[in-house]
GROMACS .gro file of C-alpha atoms in nm:
model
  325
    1UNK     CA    1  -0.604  -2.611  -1.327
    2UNK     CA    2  -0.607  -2.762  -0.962
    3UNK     CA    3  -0.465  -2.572  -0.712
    4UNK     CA    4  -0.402  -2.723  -0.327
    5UNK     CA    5  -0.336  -2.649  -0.055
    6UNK     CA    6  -0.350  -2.811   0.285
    7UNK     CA    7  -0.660  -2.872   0.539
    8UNK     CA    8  -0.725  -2.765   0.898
    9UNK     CA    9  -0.592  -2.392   1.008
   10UNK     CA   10  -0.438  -2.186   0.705
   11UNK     CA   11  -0.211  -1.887   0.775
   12UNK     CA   12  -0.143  -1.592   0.590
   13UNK     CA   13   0.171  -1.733   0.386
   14UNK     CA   14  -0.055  -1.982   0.184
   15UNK     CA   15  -0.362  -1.743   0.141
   16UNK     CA   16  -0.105  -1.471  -0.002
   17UNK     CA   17   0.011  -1.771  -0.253
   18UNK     CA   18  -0.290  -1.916  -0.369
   19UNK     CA   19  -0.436  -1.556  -0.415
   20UNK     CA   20  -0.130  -1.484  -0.671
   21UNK     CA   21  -0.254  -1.771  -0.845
   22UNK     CA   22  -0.615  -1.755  -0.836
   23UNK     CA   23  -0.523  -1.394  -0.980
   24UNK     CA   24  -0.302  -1.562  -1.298
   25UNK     CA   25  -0.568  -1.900  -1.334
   26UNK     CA   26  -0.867  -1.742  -1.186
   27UNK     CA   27  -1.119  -2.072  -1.303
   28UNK     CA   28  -0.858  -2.282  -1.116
   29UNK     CA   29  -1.026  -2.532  -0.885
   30UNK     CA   30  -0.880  -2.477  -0.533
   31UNK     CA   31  -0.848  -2.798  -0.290
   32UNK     CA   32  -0.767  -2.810   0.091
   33UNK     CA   33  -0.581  -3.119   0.147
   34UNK     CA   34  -0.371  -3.341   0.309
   35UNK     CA   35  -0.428  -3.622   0.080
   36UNK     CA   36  -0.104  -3.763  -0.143
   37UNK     CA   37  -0.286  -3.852  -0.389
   38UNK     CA   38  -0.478  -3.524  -0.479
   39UNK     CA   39  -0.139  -3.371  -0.334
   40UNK     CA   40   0.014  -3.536  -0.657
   41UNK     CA   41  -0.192  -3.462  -0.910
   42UNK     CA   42  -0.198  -3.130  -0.863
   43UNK     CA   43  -0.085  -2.854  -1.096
   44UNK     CA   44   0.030  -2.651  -0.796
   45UNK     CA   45   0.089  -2.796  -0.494
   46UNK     CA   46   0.106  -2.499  -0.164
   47UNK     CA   47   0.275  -2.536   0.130
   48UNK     CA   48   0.223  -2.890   0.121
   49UNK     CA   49   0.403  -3.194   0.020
   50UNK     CA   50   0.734  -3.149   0.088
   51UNK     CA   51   0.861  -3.007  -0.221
   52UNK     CA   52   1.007  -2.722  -0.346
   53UNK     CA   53   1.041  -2.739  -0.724
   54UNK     CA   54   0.930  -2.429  -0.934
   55UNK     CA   55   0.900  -2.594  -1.253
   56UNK     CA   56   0.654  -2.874  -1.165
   57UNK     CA   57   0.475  -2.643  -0.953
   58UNK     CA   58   0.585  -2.754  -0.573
   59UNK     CA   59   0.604  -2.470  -0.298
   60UNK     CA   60   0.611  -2.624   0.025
   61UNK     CA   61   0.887  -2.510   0.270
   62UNK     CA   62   0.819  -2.763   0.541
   63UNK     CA   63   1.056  -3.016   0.436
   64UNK     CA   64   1.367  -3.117   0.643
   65UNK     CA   65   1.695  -2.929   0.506
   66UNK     CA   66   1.434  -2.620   0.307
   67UNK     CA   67   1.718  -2.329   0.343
   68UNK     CA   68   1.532  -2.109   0.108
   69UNK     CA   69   1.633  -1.758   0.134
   70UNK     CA   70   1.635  -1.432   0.031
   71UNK     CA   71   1.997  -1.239  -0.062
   72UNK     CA   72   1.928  -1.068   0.264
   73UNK     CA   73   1.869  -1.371   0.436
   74UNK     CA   74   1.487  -1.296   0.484
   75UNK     CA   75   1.327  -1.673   0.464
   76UNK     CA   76   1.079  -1.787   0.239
   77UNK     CA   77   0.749  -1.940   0.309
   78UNK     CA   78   0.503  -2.023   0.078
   79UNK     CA   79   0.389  -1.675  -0.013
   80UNK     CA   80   0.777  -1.577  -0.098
   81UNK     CA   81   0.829  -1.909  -0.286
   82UNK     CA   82   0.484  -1.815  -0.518
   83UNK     CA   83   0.587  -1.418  -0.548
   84UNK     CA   84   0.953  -1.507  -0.628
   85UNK     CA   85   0.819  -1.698  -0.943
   86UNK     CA   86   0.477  -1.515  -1.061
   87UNK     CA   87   0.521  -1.199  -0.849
   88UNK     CA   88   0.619  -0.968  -1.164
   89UNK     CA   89   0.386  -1.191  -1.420
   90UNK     CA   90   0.123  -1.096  -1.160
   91UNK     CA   91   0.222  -0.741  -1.158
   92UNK     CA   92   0.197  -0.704  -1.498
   93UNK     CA   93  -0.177  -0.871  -1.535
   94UNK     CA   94  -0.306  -0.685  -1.263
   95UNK     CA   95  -0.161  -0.310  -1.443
   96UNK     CA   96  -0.342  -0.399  -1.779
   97UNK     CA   97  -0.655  -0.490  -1.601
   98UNK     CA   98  -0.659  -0.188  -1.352
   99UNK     CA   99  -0.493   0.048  -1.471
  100UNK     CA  100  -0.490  -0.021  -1.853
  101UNK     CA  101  -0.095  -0.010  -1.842
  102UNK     CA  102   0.127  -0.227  -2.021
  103UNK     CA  103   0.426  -0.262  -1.811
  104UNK     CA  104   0.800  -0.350  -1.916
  105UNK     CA  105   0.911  -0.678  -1.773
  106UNK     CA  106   1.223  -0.480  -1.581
  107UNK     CA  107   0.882  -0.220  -1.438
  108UNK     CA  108   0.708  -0.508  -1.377
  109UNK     CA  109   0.983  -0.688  -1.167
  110UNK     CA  110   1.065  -0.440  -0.944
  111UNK     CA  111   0.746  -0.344  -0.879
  112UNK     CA  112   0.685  -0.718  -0.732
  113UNK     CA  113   1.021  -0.670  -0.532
  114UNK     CA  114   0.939  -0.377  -0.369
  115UNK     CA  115   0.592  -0.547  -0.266
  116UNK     CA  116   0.797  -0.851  -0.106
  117UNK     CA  117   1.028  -0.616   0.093
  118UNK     CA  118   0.646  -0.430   0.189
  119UNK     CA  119   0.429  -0.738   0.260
  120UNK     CA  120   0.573  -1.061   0.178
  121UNK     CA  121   0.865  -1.133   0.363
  122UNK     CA  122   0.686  -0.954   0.678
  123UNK     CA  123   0.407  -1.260   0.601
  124UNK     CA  124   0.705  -1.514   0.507
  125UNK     CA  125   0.884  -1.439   0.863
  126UNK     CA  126   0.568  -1.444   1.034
  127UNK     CA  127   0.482  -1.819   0.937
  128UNK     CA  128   0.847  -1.903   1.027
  129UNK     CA  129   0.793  -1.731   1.364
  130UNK     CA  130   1.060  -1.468   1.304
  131UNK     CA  131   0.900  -1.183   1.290
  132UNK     CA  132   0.792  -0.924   1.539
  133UNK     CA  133   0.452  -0.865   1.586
  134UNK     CA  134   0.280  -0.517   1.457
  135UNK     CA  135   0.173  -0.254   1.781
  136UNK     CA  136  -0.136  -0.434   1.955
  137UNK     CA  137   0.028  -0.765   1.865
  138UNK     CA  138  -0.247  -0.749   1.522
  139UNK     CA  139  -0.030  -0.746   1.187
  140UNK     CA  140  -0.160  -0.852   0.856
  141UNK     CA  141  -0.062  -1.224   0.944
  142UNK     CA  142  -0.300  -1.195   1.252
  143UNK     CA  143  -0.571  -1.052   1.099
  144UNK     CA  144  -0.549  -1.351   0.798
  145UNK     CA  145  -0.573  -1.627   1.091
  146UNK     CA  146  -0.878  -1.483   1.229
  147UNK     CA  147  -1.053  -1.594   0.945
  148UNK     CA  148  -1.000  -1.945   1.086
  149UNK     CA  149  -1.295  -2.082   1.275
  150UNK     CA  150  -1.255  -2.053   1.650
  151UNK     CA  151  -1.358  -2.318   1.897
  152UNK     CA  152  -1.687  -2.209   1.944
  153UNK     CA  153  -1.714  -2.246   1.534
  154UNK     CA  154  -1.573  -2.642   1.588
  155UNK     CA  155  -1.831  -2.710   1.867
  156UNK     CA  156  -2.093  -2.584   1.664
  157UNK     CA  157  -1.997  -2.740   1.360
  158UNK     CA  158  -1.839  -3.054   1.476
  159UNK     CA  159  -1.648  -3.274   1.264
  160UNK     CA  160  -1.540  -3.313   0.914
  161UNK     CA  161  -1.687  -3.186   0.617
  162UNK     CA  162  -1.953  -2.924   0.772
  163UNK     CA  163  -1.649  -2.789   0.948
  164UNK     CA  164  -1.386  -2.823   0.641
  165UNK     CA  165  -1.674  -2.655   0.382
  166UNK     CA  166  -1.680  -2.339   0.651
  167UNK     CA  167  -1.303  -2.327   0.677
  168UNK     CA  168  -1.299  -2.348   0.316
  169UNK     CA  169  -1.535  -2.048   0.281
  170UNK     CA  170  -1.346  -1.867   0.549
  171UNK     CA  171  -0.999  -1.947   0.326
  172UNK     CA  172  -1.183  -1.797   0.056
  173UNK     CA  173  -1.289  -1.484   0.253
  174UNK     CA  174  -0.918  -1.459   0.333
  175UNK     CA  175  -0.793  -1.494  -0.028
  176UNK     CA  176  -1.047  -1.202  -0.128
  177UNK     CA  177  -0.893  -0.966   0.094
  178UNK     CA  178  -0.523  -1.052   0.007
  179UNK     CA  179  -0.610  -1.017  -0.332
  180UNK     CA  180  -0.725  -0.659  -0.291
  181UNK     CA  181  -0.458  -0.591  -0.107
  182UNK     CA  182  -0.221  -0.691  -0.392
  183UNK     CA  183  -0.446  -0.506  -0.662
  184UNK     CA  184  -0.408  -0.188  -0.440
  185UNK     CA  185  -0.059  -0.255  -0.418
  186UNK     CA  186   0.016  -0.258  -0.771
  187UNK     CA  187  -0.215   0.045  -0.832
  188UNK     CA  188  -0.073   0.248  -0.625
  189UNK     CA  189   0.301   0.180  -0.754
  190UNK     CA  190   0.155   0.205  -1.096
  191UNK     CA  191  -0.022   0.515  -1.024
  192UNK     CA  192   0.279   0.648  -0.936
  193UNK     CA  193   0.473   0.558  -1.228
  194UNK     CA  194   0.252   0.725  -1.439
  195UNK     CA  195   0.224   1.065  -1.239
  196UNK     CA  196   0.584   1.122  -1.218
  197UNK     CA  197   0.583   1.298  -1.598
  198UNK     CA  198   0.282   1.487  -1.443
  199UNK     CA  199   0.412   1.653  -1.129
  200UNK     CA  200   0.798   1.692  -1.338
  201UNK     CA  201   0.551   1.907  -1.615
  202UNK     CA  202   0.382   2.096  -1.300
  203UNK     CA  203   0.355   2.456  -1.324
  204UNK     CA  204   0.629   2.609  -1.100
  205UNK     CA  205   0.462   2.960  -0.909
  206UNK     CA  206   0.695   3.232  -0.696
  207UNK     CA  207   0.962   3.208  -0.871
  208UNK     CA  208   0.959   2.781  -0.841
  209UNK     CA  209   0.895   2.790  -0.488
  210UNK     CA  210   0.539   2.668  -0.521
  211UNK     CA  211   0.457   2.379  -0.756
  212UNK     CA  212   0.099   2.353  -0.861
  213UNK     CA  213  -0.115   2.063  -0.948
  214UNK     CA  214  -0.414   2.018  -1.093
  215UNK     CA  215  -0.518   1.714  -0.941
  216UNK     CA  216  -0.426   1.669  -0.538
  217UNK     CA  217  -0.409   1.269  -0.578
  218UNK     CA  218  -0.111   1.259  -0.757
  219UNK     CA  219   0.168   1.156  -0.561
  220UNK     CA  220   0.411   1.414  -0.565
  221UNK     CA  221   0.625   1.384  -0.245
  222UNK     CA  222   0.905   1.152  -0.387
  223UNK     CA  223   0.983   1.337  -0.712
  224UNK     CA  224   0.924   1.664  -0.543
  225UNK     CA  225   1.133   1.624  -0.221
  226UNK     CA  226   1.447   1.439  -0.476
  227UNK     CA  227   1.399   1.658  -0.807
  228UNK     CA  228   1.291   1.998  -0.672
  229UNK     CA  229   1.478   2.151  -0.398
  230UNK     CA  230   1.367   2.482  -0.413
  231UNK     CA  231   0.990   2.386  -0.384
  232UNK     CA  232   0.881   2.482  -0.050
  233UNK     CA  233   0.475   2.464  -0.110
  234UNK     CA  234   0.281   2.243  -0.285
  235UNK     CA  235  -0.103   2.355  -0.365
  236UNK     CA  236  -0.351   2.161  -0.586
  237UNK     CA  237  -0.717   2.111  -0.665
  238UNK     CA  238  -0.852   1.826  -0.494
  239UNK     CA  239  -1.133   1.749  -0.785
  240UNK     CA  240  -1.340   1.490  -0.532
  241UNK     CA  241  -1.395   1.723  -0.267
  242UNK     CA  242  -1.404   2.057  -0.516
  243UNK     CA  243  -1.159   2.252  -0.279
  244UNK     CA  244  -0.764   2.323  -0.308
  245UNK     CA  245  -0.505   2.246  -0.067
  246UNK     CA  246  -0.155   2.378   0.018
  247UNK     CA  247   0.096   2.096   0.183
  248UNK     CA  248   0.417   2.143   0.288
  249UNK     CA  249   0.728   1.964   0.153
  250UNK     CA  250   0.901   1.681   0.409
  251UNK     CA  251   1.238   1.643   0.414
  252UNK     CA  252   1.229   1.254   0.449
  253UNK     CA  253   0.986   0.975   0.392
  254UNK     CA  254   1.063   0.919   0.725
  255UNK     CA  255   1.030   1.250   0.894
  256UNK     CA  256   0.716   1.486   0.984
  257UNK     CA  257   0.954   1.797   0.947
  258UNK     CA  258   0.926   1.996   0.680
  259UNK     CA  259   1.112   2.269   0.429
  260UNK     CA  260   0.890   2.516   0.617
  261UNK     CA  261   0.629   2.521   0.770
  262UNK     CA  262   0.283   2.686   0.744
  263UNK     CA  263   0.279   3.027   0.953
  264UNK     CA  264   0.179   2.917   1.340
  265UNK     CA  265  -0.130   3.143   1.402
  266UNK     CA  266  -0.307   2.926   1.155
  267UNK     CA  267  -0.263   2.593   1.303
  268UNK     CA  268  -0.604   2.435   1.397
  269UNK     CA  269  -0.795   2.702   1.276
  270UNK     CA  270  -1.116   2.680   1.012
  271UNK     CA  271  -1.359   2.932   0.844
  272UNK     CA  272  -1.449   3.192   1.017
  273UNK     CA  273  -1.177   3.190   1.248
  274UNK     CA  274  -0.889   3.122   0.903
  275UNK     CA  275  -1.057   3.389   0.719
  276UNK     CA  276  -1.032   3.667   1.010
  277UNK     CA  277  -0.640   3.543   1.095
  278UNK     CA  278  -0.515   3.540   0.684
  279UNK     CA  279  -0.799   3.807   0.533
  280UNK     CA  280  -0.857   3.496   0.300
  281UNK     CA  281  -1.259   3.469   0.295
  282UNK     CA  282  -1.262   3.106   0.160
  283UNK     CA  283  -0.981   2.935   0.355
  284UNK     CA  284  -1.198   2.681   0.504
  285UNK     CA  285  -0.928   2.471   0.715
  286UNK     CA  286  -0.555   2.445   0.838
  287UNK     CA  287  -0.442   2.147   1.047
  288UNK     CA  288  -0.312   2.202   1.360
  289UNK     CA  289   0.030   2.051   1.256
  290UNK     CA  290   0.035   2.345   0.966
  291UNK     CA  291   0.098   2.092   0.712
  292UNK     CA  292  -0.171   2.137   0.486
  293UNK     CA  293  -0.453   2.413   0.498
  294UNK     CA  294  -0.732   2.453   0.246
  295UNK     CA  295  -0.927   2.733   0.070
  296UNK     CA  296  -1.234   2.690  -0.159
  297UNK     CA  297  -1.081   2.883  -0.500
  298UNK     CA  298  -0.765   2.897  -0.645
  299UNK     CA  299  -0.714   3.248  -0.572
  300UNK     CA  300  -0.742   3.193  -0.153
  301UNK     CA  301  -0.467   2.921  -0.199
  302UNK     CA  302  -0.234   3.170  -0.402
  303UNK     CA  303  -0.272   3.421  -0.123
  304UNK     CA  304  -0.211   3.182   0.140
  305UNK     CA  305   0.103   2.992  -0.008
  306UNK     CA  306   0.226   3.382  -0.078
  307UNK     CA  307   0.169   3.451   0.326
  308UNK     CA  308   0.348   3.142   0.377
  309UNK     CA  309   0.623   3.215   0.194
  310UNK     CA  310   0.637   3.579   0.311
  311UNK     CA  311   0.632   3.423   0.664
  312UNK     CA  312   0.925   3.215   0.598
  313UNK     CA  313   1.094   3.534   0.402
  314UNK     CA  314   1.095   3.804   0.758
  315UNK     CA  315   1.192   3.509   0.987
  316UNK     CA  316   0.820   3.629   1.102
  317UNK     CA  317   0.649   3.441   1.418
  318UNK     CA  318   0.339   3.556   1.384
  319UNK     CA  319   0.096   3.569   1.033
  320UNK     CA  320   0.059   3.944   1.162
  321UNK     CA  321   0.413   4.058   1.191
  322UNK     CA  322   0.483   3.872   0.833
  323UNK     CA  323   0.156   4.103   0.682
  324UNK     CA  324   0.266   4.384   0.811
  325UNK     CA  325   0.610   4.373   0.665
   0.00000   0.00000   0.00000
């Protein structure tokens, strides 16, 4: 299986591409080249050539009159032309491998379109010089060109193949770290998947206002802010760090506000200092945005979500005037 791609600088667009493809054929031979001839006797042929033809492996989207597009308009570049064809068959081989799921081919699918409206078409617009650049000006796209060698690099390595085999190796570096970002990608969508039967089964406490898990790394905060509008509190045992946690619920993915909030004196507070405000002796920690607070047992979480909620019960500002009613 030869895979190329062309020489001189590579962006992010055909890095992303020939990643997806390493992943599918990965003791395919990778070439950087301008060359027709190795160009056409390829198997896949990657933002070079002029060609856009799926079934004979072409995705190039240099060529005069390319209008590839997305429904939405987004345009394609090499790494959309690649995920539009193997995105979900890449899916799919990367959830048996890591996460020893078998995915339908509808799961698998929209998995890979939710990772193009994520990553890919930010990378597609980026080659095309359409999109805006991430805060600091250092997006994913910029961070993939700085494996290119600089002109110090060239100077020191002159011309042709010294410089070409370090470029190569660079490309390579590149590929590695779009590829993990694609396996984490697909974990963590995967992961997901699997813990929503997990946090539906979740034992409901106070009368279904607090939901508790028994492992903290499930992600809850979809299911629980669409499926469960009375839950206010969330607490579960974080098994890595031996410790259990209380978060509060947001109202949006794209808001910091919450269903309530933890009670104010807490905020920023740890040990010590926690244990004398709540009469909790093993709440260890409560951030200062009293989103989440900690407590080394089960039992000091109970009592603290039940403060919580008593807090938001009285209308109480202050932990004290909510103990003392």
């Amino acid at each position: 299986m030869l895979v190329v791609t062309h020489g001189g600088k590579f962006h992010a667009d055909d890095a992303w591409a020939v990643a997806v493809l390493a992943i599918l054929f990965p003791d395919c031979e990778i070439v950087r080249t301008r060359d027709p001839a190795i160009i056409g006797s390829a198997d896949f042929a990657i933002d070079v050539g002029g060609i856009w033809d799926p079934a004979t492996g072409r995705f190039d989207h240099h060529q005069k009159g390319f209008a590839g597009a997305r429904p939405s308009g987004v345009p394609y570049a090499s790494a959309g032309l690649v995920w539009r064809e193997y995105g979900a068959r890449c899916v799919a081989a990367l959830a048996s491998s890591h996460a020893g799921t078998t995915l339908s081919p509808e799961t698998a699918q929209q998995i890979a379109y939710a990772i193009d409206a994520d990553i890919v078409q930010y990378l597609d617009l980026s080659d095309v010089g359409a999109a805006k650049n991430a805060p600091g000006g250092y997006g994913l796209s910029a961070v993939v060109s700085g494996f290119n060698p600089n002109w110090l690099d060239e100077e020191r390595l002159g011309h042709g193949e010294p410089t070409e085999a370090y470029r190569l190796g660079q490309f390579r570096k590149a590929m590695t770290l779009l590829t993990d970002i694609i396996v984490n990608s697909v974990k963590y969508r995967v992961g997901a998947i699997l813990a929503l039967d997990q946090v539906r089964g979740a034992e409901p406490l106070e009368g279904g206002r607090v939901l508790f898990l028994k492992n903290a790394a499930l992600p809850w905060t979809a299911v629980v802010r669409k499926e469960m509008p009375k839950v206010l509190f969330v607490i579960s045992h974080s098994i890595a760090e031996s410790r259990y946690l209380i978060h509060t619920v947001p109202v949006s993915a794209e808001s910091f506000e919450a269903r309530a909030d933890l009670p104010e004196p807490r905020a920023g507070l740890r040990d010590a200092d926690l244990a004398a405000v709540t009469g909790v002796p093993d709440a260890t920690f409560c951030h200062n945005g009293r989103f989440i607070a900690a407590a080394k047992s089960y039992e000091g979480i109970r009592t603290l979500a039940r403060q919580a909620l008593d807090a938001v019960d009285s209308g109480a500002t202050t932990l004290a005037e909510a103990l003392a009613r």
